[in-house]
Short mmCIF file of C-alpha atoms in Angstrom, two decimals:
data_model
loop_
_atom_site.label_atom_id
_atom_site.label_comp_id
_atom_site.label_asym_id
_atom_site.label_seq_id
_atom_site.Cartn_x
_atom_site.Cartn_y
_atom_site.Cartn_z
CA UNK A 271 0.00 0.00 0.00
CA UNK A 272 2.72 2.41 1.00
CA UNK A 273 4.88 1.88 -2.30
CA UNK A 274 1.87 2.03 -4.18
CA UNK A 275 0.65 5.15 -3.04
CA UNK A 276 3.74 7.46 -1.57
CA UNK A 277 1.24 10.41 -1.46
CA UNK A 278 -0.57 8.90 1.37
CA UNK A 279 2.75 7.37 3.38
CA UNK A 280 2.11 10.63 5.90
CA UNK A 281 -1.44 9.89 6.25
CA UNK A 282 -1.23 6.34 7.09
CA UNK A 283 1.51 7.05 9.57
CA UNK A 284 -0.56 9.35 11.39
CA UNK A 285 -3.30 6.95 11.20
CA UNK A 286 -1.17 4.04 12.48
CA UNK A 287 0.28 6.24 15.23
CA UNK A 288 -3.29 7.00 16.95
CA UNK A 289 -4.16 3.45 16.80
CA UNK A 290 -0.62 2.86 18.30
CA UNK A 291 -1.62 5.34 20.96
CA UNK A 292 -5.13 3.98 21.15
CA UNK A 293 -3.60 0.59 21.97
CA UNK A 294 -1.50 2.18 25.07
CA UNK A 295 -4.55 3.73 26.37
CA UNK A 296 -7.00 1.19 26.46
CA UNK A 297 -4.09 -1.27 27.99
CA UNK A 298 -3.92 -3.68 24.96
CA UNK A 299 -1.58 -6.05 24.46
CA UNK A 300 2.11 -5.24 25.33
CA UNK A 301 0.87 -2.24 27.94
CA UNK A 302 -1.73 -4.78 29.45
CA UNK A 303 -1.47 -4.23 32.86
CA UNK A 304 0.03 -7.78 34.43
CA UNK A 305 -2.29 -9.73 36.88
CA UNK A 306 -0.42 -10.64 39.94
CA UNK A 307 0.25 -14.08 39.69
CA UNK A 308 -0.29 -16.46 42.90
CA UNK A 309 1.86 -17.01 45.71
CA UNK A 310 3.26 -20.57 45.54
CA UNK A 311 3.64 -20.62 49.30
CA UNK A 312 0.31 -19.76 50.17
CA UNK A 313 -1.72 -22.06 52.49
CA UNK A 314 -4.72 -22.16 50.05
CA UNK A 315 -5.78 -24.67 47.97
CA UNK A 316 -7.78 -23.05 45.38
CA UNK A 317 -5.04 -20.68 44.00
CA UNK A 318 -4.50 -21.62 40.73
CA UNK A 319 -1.01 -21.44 39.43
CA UNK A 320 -0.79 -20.63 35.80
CA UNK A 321 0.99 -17.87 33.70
CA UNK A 322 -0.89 -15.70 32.39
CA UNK A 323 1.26 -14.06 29.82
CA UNK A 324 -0.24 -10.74 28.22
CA UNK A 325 -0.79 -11.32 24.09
CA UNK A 326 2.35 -9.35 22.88
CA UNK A 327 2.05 -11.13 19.13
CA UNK A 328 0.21 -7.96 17.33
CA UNK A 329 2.48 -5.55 18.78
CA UNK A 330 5.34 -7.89 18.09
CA UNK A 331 4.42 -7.73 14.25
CA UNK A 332 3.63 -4.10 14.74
CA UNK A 333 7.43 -3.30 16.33
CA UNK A 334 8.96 -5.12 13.26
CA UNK A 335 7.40 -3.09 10.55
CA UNK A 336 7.95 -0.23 12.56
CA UNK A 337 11.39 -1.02 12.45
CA UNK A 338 11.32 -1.40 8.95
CA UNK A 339 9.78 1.96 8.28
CA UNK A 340 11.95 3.67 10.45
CA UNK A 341 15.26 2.32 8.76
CA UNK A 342 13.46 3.37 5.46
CA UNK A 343 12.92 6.75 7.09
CA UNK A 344 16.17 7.91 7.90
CA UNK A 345 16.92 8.14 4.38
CA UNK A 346 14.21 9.87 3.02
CA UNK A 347 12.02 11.69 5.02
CA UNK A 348 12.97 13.83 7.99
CA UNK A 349 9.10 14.67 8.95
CA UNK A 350 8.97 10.56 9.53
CA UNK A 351 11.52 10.69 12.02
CA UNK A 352 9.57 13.58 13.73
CA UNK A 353 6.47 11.61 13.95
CA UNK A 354 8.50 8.22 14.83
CA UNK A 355 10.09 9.95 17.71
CA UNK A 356 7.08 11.53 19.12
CA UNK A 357 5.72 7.84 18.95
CA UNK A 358 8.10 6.66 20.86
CA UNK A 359 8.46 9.60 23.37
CA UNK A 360 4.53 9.07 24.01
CA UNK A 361 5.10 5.52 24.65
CA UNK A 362 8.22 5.68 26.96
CA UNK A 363 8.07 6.69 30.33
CA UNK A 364 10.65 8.42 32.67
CA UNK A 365 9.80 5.59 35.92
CA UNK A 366 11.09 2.93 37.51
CA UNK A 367 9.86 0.52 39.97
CA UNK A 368 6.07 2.04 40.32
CA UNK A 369 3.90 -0.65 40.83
CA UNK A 370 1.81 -0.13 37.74
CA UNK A 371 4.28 -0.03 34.66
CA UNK A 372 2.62 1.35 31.41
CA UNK A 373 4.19 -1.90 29.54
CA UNK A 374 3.60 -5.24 30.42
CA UNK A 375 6.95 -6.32 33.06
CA UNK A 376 5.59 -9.90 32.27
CA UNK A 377 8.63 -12.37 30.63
CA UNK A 378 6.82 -13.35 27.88
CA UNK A 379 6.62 -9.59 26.71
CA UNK A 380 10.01 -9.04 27.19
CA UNK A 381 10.97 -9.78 24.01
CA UNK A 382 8.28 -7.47 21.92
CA UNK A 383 9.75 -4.77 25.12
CA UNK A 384 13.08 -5.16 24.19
CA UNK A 385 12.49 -4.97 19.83
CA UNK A 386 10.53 -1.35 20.38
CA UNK A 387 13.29 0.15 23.11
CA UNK A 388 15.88 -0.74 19.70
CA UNK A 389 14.09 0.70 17.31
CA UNK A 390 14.34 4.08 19.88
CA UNK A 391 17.91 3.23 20.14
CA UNK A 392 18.49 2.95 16.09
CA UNK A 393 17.26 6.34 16.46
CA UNK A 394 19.50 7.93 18.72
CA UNK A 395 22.39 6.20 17.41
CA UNK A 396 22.26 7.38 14.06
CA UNK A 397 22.39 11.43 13.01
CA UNK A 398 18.78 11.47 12.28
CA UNK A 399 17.66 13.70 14.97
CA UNK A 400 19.22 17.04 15.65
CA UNK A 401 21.35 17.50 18.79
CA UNK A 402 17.88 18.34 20.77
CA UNK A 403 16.71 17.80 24.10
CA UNK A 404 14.20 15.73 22.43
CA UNK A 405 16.83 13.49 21.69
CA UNK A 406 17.95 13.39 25.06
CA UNK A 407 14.47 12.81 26.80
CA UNK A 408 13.66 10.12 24.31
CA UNK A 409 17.54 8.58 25.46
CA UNK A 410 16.49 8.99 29.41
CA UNK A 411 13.34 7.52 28.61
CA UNK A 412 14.79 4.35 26.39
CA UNK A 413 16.86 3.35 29.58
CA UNK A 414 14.04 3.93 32.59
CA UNK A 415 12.48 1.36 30.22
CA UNK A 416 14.49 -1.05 30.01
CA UNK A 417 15.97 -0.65 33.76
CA UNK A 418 11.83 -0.87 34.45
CA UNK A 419 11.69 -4.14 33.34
#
């Protein structure tokens, strides 16, 4: 769709973002909040112990064409970064420890986690952005993430 139509590349980003944002909202799959799982030790019977692992698979698919448009970006289209870093600077937070993370902390999500906090850091490591304190924040933000974890 994209290559067919490179007129309407901006528009579909801006489309996909809110839906992105949509997602982290309404707690969908990788920010589902994690249930607390049961304590092993406890004296009752009826706890059940199973995982209950959050379904990461949509975002996972999501993360890996947004890594794919993002390397494609940094070639050709400046206003793409923009947009890809305010993505990820909504998504990110600056916290560590709380007891409510906005992503899911669960190990199964670790992995989908881990994919989006590189395609920040393919970012920053390149001279796409400007020397900015946007660049900065988004960098401060990249490692609360991952030390959140």
């Amino acid at each position: 769709v994209l290559s067919a139509c490179p007129q309407q590349e901006l528009v579909f980003l801006e489309e996909m973002i809110s839906a992105w944002h949509y997602t982290r909202s309404a707690k969908l799959g990788l920010f589902e909040l994690d249930e607390e799982a049961g304590n092993p030790l406890a004296p009752t019977e009826g706890v059940k112990l199973a995982p209950r692992p959050p379904c990461t698979e949509p975002h996972d698919i999501w993360i890996k064409f947004l890594q794919e448009r993002i390397e494609i970006a940094k070639y050709c289209s400046q206003d793409q970064i923009d947009m890809y870093c305010d993505l990820l600077q909504r998504t990110f937070d600056i916290q560590v420890g709380s007891k409510k993370g906005t992503m899911s902390r669960h190990v199964s999500a670790a992995g989908t986690r881990f994919r989006l906090l590189n395609c920040g850091m393919s970012l920053l490591q390149g001279e796409v952005m400007s020397k900015t304190l946007s660049k900065h924040v988004l960098r401060q933000k990249i490692y609360s993430c991952s030390l959140d974890f």
